[in-house]
């Protein structure tokens, strides 16, 4: 193997890198060094009899290497004060995306020495959120490029959280018991309007983006003190405050109007209320009281009500006001409140172990969370709310939203969450209990939602009759009425 560096000059710190000793020795002997090679142990220069490690090197390995960087004209050698950031300009597109994600994680953890959580945290090193990753990717592009601006604006919306909000509104919409008169024909399956669903998802997305952007506008100083958020766009000044305000106001206005004209005024009011509660109450309350967690849970419970009210508005038989959609006299609105309570309760077994892992960062940033103000109560609250999912699932069956089989199929995942919450309460977050409860909550919500969708009341009966060619129950009733 020819030496990779033809004109090497040995300098201080030249061996503080990952170039193999054989290549270094050959380069020194052929290129001529200013001083002889030190007498390193023979094991550095002898061929090993062990099988070679064929594991691929990470992306940008040789580019980020300090020794080779001196002769490639780059300046990316890792030092004690400079993060090990990979140059992405010469990489292929798919490799570039991987390197950008890695750079985001490195930059996010640079200020805290690469580790911001204890060994009992949900992750050994708290990973940056989606906004920080997008902001780091945007910073790789020129300051005046369109891609940089779009990525920075998208990062203001907290895309992962926004996706969860939209999905929590879509599931109740899909599970609403559709009356038969919404059928387009006598033999058609009753269904809701796809156009209404489009306006619901679009408006909910914009409202969520507006609330999250206002949240970032309010607390860039505290975001800068936490490892997960210190790479967000306003902290890194990728956007001006004026641009962020215009983005938040535009998304809020457009989202509310989309819900008002495309869905109904009740859903539009709920969407606007969510923006006000999240940005105007929850965000400033984080500095004042631990009750901010309960206010944030209310914000999480409103999107399911929006989805339910959107579907109820299509089958409203009276004036379609908020009383009929949310407080129907026949009890048909009970399903929406059950879904809202499910999302409200889920916030606690999810957030309590997450905040416990970074409790010192919350404390340093001045944000009052139970994880550091009262760890014992923090674990009790997580356990308390993890116990309510079994009765909520039973309530969905009793309300006619799902089949009774849903109570049976959802029991294992509910019991798993309770078991992890008991460990979290018993050990107060230590011995890996915080990590166990956190990941149990991450899996719990989508599993429960999918099980509910798969066991919607009467869905499989309609599928069976459609496959076997049997008449619907409504058609049989009409036939018997005509015979009589």
Coordinates of C-alpha atoms in Angstrom, one line a residue:
X1 CA 0.0 0.0 0.0
X2 CA 1.6 3.3 -1.0
X3 CA 1.9 6.0 1.6
X4 CA -1.1 8.3 1.5
X5 CA 1.0 11.4 2.4
X6 CA 4.0 12.1 0.2
X7 CA 5.4 15.1 2.1
X8 CA 4.7 14.5 5.7
X9 CA 6.4 16.7 8.4
X10 CA 5.9 15.5 11.9
X11 CA 4.3 18.1 14.2
X12 CA 3.0 18.3 17.7
X13 CA -0.1 16.2 18.1
X14 CA 0.4 14.4 14.8
X15 CA -0.3 11.0 16.4
X16 CA -3.5 12.3 18.1
X17 CA -5.7 10.9 15.3
X18 CA -6.9 7.6 13.9
X19 CA -4.3 7.0 11.0
X20 CA -2.8 3.5 11.4
X21 CA 0.8 3.4 12.5
X22 CA 2.0 1.5 9.4
X23 CA 0.8 4.2 7.0
X24 CA 2.3 6.9 9.3
X25 CA 5.7 5.1 9.4
X26 CA 5.8 4.6 5.6
X27 CA 4.9 8.3 5.0
X28 CA 7.6 9.4 7.4
X29 CA 10.3 7.2 5.9
X30 CA 9.5 8.1 2.3
X31 CA 8.7 11.8 2.8
X32 CA 11.5 12.5 5.2
X33 CA 10.7 13.7 8.7
X34 CA 12.3 16.5 10.6
X35 CA 13.0 14.0 13.5
X36 CA 13.1 10.2 13.7
X37 CA 10.0 8.2 14.5
X38 CA 9.8 7.4 18.2
X39 CA 10.5 3.9 19.3
X40 CA 7.0 2.7 19.7
X41 CA 6.3 -0.9 20.7
X42 CA 6.7 -3.5 18.1
X43 CA 3.0 -4.4 18.2
X44 CA 2.3 -1.2 16.3
X45 CA 4.4 -2.3 13.3
X46 CA 3.8 -6.0 13.1
X47 CA 1.0 -7.8 11.2
X48 CA -1.6 -9.2 13.5
X49 CA -2.7 -12.8 13.3
X50 CA -6.2 -11.9 14.3
X51 CA -8.9 -11.6 11.5
X52 CA -9.3 -8.1 10.2
X53 CA -12.3 -6.0 11.2
X54 CA -14.4 -5.5 8.1
X55 CA -16.8 -3.1 9.7
X56 CA -17.3 -0.1 7.3
X57 CA -15.9 3.2 8.5
X58 CA -18.4 5.9 9.4
X59 CA -19.3 8.6 6.8
X60 CA -16.6 11.3 6.5
X61 CA -14.0 9.2 8.4
X62 CA -10.9 10.3 6.4
X63 CA -12.2 13.8 5.8
X64 CA -12.6 14.5 9.5
X65 CA -9.2 12.9 10.4
X66 CA -6.8 15.5 11.7
X67 CA -3.7 14.2 10.1
X68 CA -5.1 13.8 6.6
X69 CA -6.9 17.1 6.8
X70 CA -3.6 19.0 6.9
X71 CA -2.8 17.8 3.4
X72 CA -6.3 17.9 1.9
X73 CA -6.7 21.6 2.5
X74 CA -9.5 21.1 5.0
X75 CA -9.9 22.5 8.5
X76 CA -12.1 20.0 10.2
X77 CA -9.6 18.4 12.6
X78 CA -11.4 17.7 15.9
X79 CA -10.0 19.5 18.9
X80 CA -11.0 19.9 22.5
X81 CA -13.1 23.0 21.6
X82 CA -14.2 22.2 18.1
X83 CA -16.8 19.5 17.5
X84 CA -16.0 16.7 15.1
X85 CA -18.1 17.9 12.3
X86 CA -18.0 16.2 8.9
X87 CA -17.6 18.2 5.7
X88 CA -20.7 17.4 3.6
X89 CA -19.8 19.3 0.5
X90 CA -18.2 16.4 -1.3
X91 CA -20.5 13.6 -0.2
X92 CA -23.2 11.9 -2.2
X93 CA -26.8 13.0 -1.5
X94 CA -27.8 10.0 0.7
X95 CA -24.4 10.2 2.5
X96 CA -24.8 13.9 2.9
X97 CA -28.1 13.5 4.7
X98 CA -26.6 11.0 7.1
X99 CA -23.7 13.3 7.8
X100 CA -26.0 16.3 8.4
X101 CA -27.9 14.4 11.0
X102 CA -24.7 13.4 12.7
X103 CA -23.4 17.0 12.6
X104 CA -26.7 18.2 14.2
X105 CA -26.2 15.7 17.1
X106 CA -22.6 16.8 17.5
X107 CA -23.4 20.5 17.5
X108 CA -26.3 20.0 19.9
X109 CA -24.2 18.2 22.4
X110 CA -21.0 20.3 22.0
X111 CA -21.9 22.8 24.7
X112 CA -22.4 20.1 27.3
X113 CA -19.3 18.0 26.6
X114 CA -21.3 15.5 24.5
X115 CA -23.5 14.2 27.3
X116 CA -26.5 15.8 28.9
X117 CA -28.2 13.0 30.7
X118 CA -27.4 10.4 33.3
X119 CA -27.3 6.7 32.7
X120 CA -30.8 6.4 34.0
X121 CA -32.2 8.8 31.3
X122 CA -34.3 7.6 28.4
X123 CA -31.2 7.9 26.2
X124 CA -27.6 7.8 27.3
X125 CA -27.1 11.1 25.4
X126 CA -30.3 13.2 24.9
X127 CA -30.7 13.4 21.1
X128 CA -31.6 16.8 19.6
X129 CA -35.2 17.2 18.5
X130 CA -36.4 17.4 14.9
X131 CA -36.3 21.2 14.9
X132 CA -32.6 21.1 15.9
X133 CA -31.8 18.6 13.2
X134 CA -33.6 20.6 10.5
X135 CA -31.8 23.8 11.7
X136 CA -28.4 22.1 11.6
X137 CA -29.2 20.9 8.0
X138 CA -30.3 24.4 7.0
X139 CA -27.0 25.8 8.3
X140 CA -25.1 23.7 5.8
X141 CA -26.5 25.7 2.9
X142 CA -25.6 29.3 1.8
X143 CA -27.3 32.1 3.8
X144 CA -29.4 33.3 0.9
X145 CA -30.5 29.9 -0.4
X146 CA -34.1 29.0 -0.6
X147 CA -33.5 25.6 0.9
X148 CA -32.0 27.1 4.0
X149 CA -34.9 29.4 4.5
X150 CA -37.5 26.7 4.0
X151 CA -35.7 24.3 6.3
X152 CA -35.5 26.9 9.0
X153 CA -39.2 27.8 8.7
X154 CA -40.1 24.1 8.8
X155 CA -38.0 23.6 11.9
X156 CA -40.2 26.3 13.6
X157 CA -43.2 24.0 13.3
X158 CA -41.6 21.1 15.4
X159 CA -42.5 18.7 12.6
X160 CA -42.6 15.5 14.8
X161 CA -44.9 17.0 17.3
X162 CA -47.1 18.4 14.6
X163 CA -47.4 15.0 12.9
X164 CA -48.5 13.5 16.3
X165 CA -51.1 16.3 16.7
X166 CA -52.6 15.7 13.2
X167 CA -52.7 12.0 13.7
X168 CA -54.5 12.4 17.0
X169 CA -57.2 14.4 15.2
X170 CA -57.5 12.0 12.2
X171 CA -58.1 8.9 14.3
X172 CA -61.3 10.1 16.1
X173 CA -62.5 11.4 12.7
X174 CA -62.1 8.0 11.2
X175 CA -63.7 6.2 14.2
X176 CA -66.8 8.4 14.3
X177 CA -69.9 6.2 13.9
X178 CA -71.2 7.3 10.5
X179 CA -75.0 7.4 10.1
X180 CA -76.4 5.4 7.1
X181 CA -77.9 8.5 5.5
X182 CA -74.4 9.7 4.5
X183 CA -74.3 6.9 1.9
X184 CA -74.3 8.1 -1.7
X185 CA -76.3 5.2 -2.8
X186 CA -78.5 2.5 -1.2
X187 CA -75.8 -0.1 -1.5
X188 CA -72.8 2.1 -0.7
X189 CA -70.9 2.0 2.6
X190 CA -71.5 5.1 4.7
X191 CA -68.5 7.4 4.7
X192 CA -67.3 10.9 5.6
X193 CA -66.1 13.5 3.2
X194 CA -62.5 13.3 2.1
X195 CA -62.6 17.1 1.4
X196 CA -63.5 17.7 5.1
X197 CA -60.6 15.5 6.1
X198 CA -58.3 17.4 3.9
X199 CA -59.3 20.7 5.5
X200 CA -59.1 19.2 8.9
X201 CA -55.5 17.9 8.5
X202 CA -54.4 21.1 6.7
X203 CA -55.9 23.4 9.3
X204 CA -54.6 21.4 12.2
X205 CA -51.1 21.3 10.8
X206 CA -51.0 25.1 10.4
X207 CA -52.5 25.7 13.8
X208 CA -49.9 23.4 15.4
X209 CA -47.1 25.1 13.4
X210 CA -48.2 28.5 14.6
X211 CA -48.4 27.4 18.3
X212 CA -44.9 25.8 18.1
X213 CA -43.4 28.9 16.4
X214 CA -44.8 31.2 19.1
X215 CA -43.4 28.8 21.7
X216 CA -39.9 29.1 20.2
X217 CA -40.2 32.9 20.0
X218 CA -41.0 33.1 23.7
X219 CA -38.1 31.1 25.0
X220 CA -34.9 31.2 22.9
X221 CA -32.9 31.9 26.0
X222 CA -34.0 28.7 27.8
X223 CA -33.7 26.7 24.5
X224 CA -30.0 27.8 24.4
X225 CA -29.4 26.2 27.8
X226 CA -30.7 22.7 26.9
X227 CA -28.9 20.1 24.8
X228 CA -32.0 19.0 22.9
X229 CA -33.0 22.6 21.9
X230 CA -29.8 24.6 21.7
X231 CA -29.5 24.1 17.9
X232 CA -33.0 25.4 17.1
X233 CA -33.2 28.1 14.4
X234 CA -33.8 31.1 16.6
X235 CA -31.0 30.1 19.0
X236 CA -28.6 29.8 16.1
X237 CA -30.1 33.0 14.5
X238 CA -30.9 31.3 11.2
X239 CA -34.1 33.4 11.1
X240 CA -34.9 36.9 12.2
X241 CA -37.5 37.5 14.9
X242 CA -39.6 39.3 12.3
X243 CA -39.6 36.3 10.0
X244 CA -40.6 34.0 12.8
X245 CA -43.5 36.2 13.9
X246 CA -44.8 36.5 10.3
X247 CA -44.6 32.7 9.9
X248 CA -46.5 32.1 13.2
X249 CA -49.2 34.7 12.5
X250 CA -49.6 33.5 8.9
X251 CA -49.9 29.9 9.9
X252 CA -52.3 30.6 12.7
X253 CA -54.6 32.8 10.5
X254 CA -54.5 30.4 7.5
X255 CA -55.1 27.3 9.8
X256 CA -58.1 28.9 11.6
X257 CA -59.7 30.0 8.3
X258 CA -59.2 26.6 6.7
X259 CA -61.0 25.0 9.7
X260 CA -63.7 27.6 9.7
X261 CA -64.6 27.4 5.9
X262 CA -63.7 23.8 5.3
X263 CA -64.9 22.1 8.5
X264 CA -67.1 24.1 10.9
X265 CA -66.8 27.0 13.3
X266 CA -66.6 24.8 16.4
X267 CA -63.4 23.1 15.1
X268 CA -62.0 26.4 14.1
X269 CA -62.6 27.7 17.6
X270 CA -60.9 24.7 19.1
X271 CA -57.9 25.1 16.8
X272 CA -57.5 28.8 17.7
X273 CA -58.0 28.0 21.4
X274 CA -55.1 25.5 21.2
X275 CA -52.8 28.1 19.9
X276 CA -53.8 30.5 22.7
X277 CA -53.4 27.9 25.4
X278 CA -50.1 26.5 24.2
X279 CA -48.4 29.8 23.4
X280 CA -50.2 32.1 25.9
X281 CA -50.6 29.9 29.0
X282 CA -48.4 26.8 28.8
X283 CA -45.2 28.4 27.6
X284 CA -45.0 31.2 30.2
X285 CA -46.3 29.0 33.0
X286 CA -43.2 26.7 32.6
X287 CA -41.2 29.3 34.5
X288 CA -43.7 29.8 37.2
X289 CA -45.4 26.5 38.3
X290 CA -45.3 22.8 37.8
X291 CA -49.0 23.1 36.8
X292 CA -47.7 23.8 33.3
X293 CA -47.6 20.0 32.7
X294 CA -51.4 19.8 33.2
X295 CA -52.0 22.8 31.0
X296 CA -49.9 21.2 28.3
X297 CA -51.9 18.0 28.6
X298 CA -55.0 19.9 27.9
X299 CA -53.4 21.1 24.7
X300 CA -52.8 17.5 23.8
X301 CA -56.4 16.5 24.4
X302 CA -58.0 19.2 22.2
X303 CA -57.0 17.7 18.7
X304 CA -59.1 14.5 19.3
X305 CA -62.1 16.7 20.0
X306 CA -61.4 18.6 16.8
X307 CA -61.5 15.4 14.8
X308 CA -64.6 14.2 16.5
X309 CA -66.4 17.5 16.1
X310 CA -65.4 17.6 12.4
X311 CA -67.1 14.3 11.8
X312 CA -70.1 15.1 13.9
X313 CA -70.7 18.3 11.9
X314 CA -71.3 16.3 8.8
X315 CA -74.1 14.3 10.4
X316 CA -75.6 17.1 12.4
X317 CA -79.4 17.2 12.2
X318 CA -80.0 20.4 14.0
X319 CA -78.2 23.8 13.8
X320 CA -74.7 22.2 14.1
X321 CA -73.6 24.4 17.0
X322 CA -70.9 23.5 19.6
X323 CA -73.6 22.2 21.9
X324 CA -74.8 19.6 19.4
X325 CA -71.2 18.6 18.3
X326 CA -69.6 18.4 21.8
X327 CA -72.5 17.9 24.2
X328 CA -75.1 16.0 22.3
X329 CA -78.2 15.1 24.3
X330 CA -78.2 11.5 22.9
X331 CA -74.6 10.9 24.2
X332 CA -73.1 10.6 20.7
X333 CA -70.4 13.0 21.7
X334 CA -69.0 10.8 24.4
X335 CA -66.6 9.1 22.1
X336 CA -64.8 12.4 21.4
X337 CA -64.4 13.1 25.1
X338 CA -63.0 9.6 25.7
X339 CA -60.4 10.1 23.0
X340 CA -59.5 13.5 24.5
X341 CA -59.1 12.0 27.9
X342 CA -56.9 9.3 26.4
X343 CA -54.5 11.8 24.9
X344 CA -54.7 14.0 28.1
X345 CA -53.7 11.1 30.3
X346 CA -51.0 9.8 27.9
X347 CA -49.0 13.0 28.3
X348 CA -48.0 12.1 31.9
X349 CA -46.4 8.7 31.6
X350 CA -44.7 10.0 28.5
X351 CA -43.4 13.3 29.7
X352 CA -42.6 12.5 33.3
X353 CA -39.8 10.0 32.5
X354 CA -38.6 12.2 29.7
X355 CA -38.2 15.2 31.9
X356 CA -36.6 13.1 34.6
X357 CA -33.7 12.3 32.3
X358 CA -32.9 16.0 31.7
X359 CA -34.1 17.3 35.1
X360 CA -30.8 19.1 35.7
X361 CA -31.1 20.9 32.4
X362 CA -34.6 22.0 33.3
X363 CA -33.4 23.2 36.6
X364 CA -30.5 25.2 35.1
X365 CA -32.9 26.8 32.6
X366 CA -35.3 27.8 35.3
X367 CA -38.2 25.7 34.0
X368 CA -40.3 24.3 36.9
X369 CA -40.9 20.6 36.3
X370 CA -41.8 18.0 38.9
X371 CA -38.8 15.9 37.8
X372 CA -36.5 18.2 39.9
X373 CA -38.9 20.0 42.2
X374 CA -40.5 16.9 43.6
X375 CA -39.2 13.6 42.0
X376 CA -41.4 11.4 44.2
X377 CA -44.6 13.2 43.1
X378 CA -43.3 13.1 39.5
X379 CA -43.3 9.3 39.6
X380 CA -46.7 9.1 41.4
X381 CA -48.3 11.2 38.8
X382 CA -47.0 9.0 36.0
X383 CA -48.3 5.9 37.7
X384 CA -51.7 7.5 38.5
X385 CA -52.5 8.4 34.9
X386 CA -51.2 5.2 33.5
X387 CA -54.0 3.4 35.4
X388 CA -56.8 5.2 33.5
X389 CA -56.2 3.7 30.1
X390 CA -58.0 0.4 30.9
X391 CA -61.3 2.1 31.8
X392 CA -61.0 4.5 28.9
X393 CA -60.7 1.6 26.5
X394 CA -63.7 0.0 28.1
X395 CA -65.6 3.3 27.7
X396 CA -64.9 3.4 24.0
X397 CA -66.4 -0.1 23.7
X398 CA -69.5 0.9 25.8
X399 CA -70.0 4.1 23.8
X400 CA -70.3 2.1 20.6
X401 CA -67.1 3.5 19.0
X402 CA -65.2 0.1 18.9
X403 CA -66.1 -3.5 19.3
X404 CA -65.8 -5.1 22.7
X405 CA -62.9 -7.1 21.4
X406 CA -60.9 -3.8 21.7
X407 CA -61.0 -4.1 25.5
X408 CA -59.3 -7.4 25.3
X409 CA -56.7 -6.7 22.6
X410 CA -55.7 -3.3 24.2
X411 CA -55.3 -4.9 27.7
X412 CA -51.7 -6.2 27.1
X413 CA -50.2 -2.9 26.0
X414 CA -52.1 -1.1 28.8
X415 CA -50.8 -3.5 31.4
X416 CA -47.3 -3.2 30.0
X417 CA -47.5 0.6 30.5
X418 CA -48.8 0.1 34.1
X419 CA -46.0 -2.3 34.9
X420 CA -43.3 0.1 33.7
X421 CA -45.0 3.0 35.6
X422 CA -44.9 0.9 38.8
X423 CA -41.2 0.4 38.3
X424 CA -40.7 4.1 37.7
X425 CA -42.7 4.9 40.8
X426 CA -40.8 2.3 42.9
X427 CA -37.3 3.4 41.8
X428 CA -38.2 7.1 41.2
X429 CA -36.6 7.0 37.8
X430 CA -33.4 5.1 38.7
X431 CA -32.2 1.7 37.6
X432 CA -33.4 2.2 34.1
X433 CA -37.1 2.7 35.1
X434 CA -37.3 6.1 33.4
X435 CA -36.1 4.6 30.1
X436 CA -38.5 1.7 30.4
X437 CA -41.6 3.9 31.0
X438 CA -40.5 6.3 28.3
X439 CA -40.3 3.7 25.5
X440 CA -43.4 2.0 26.7
X441 CA -45.3 5.2 26.3
X442 CA -43.8 5.8 22.9
X443 CA -45.2 2.4 21.7
X444 CA -48.4 2.6 23.7
X445 CA -50.2 5.4 21.9
X446 CA -49.8 4.2 18.3
X447 CA -50.7 0.6 19.3
X448 CA -53.9 1.6 21.0
X449 CA -54.9 3.9 18.1
X450 CA -54.2 1.2 15.5
X451 CA -56.2 -1.4 17.5
X452 CA -59.1 1.0 17.8
X453 CA -59.1 1.6 14.0
X454 CA -58.9 -2.1 13.3
X455 CA -61.9 -2.8 15.6
X456 CA -64.3 0.1 14.7
X457 CA -67.8 -0.7 15.6
X458 CA -69.6 -2.6 12.7
X459 CA -66.7 -2.2 10.3
X460 CA -65.9 -5.9 9.8
X461 CA -69.6 -6.8 9.6
X462 CA -69.9 -4.4 6.6
X463 CA -66.8 -5.9 5.1
X464 CA -68.2 -9.4 5.5
X465 CA -71.5 -8.5 3.9
X466 CA -69.8 -6.8 1.1
X467 CA -67.6 -9.8 0.3
X468 CA -70.4 -12.3 0.6
X469 CA -72.9 -10.2 -1.2
X470 CA -75.3 -10.1 1.7
X471 CA -77.7 -7.1 2.1
X472 CA -77.0 -4.4 4.7
X473 CA -79.2 -4.3 7.8
X474 CA -80.7 -1.0 6.6
X475 CA -81.8 -2.6 3.3
X476 CA -83.4 -5.5 5.2
X477 CA -85.3 -3.1 7.4
X478 CA -86.6 -1.2 4.3
X479 CA -87.6 -4.5 2.7
X480 CA -89.6 -5.6 5.7
X481 CA -91.3 -2.2 6.0
X482 CA -92.4 -2.4 2.4
X483 CA -93.7 -5.9 2.9
X484 CA -95.7 -4.8 5.9

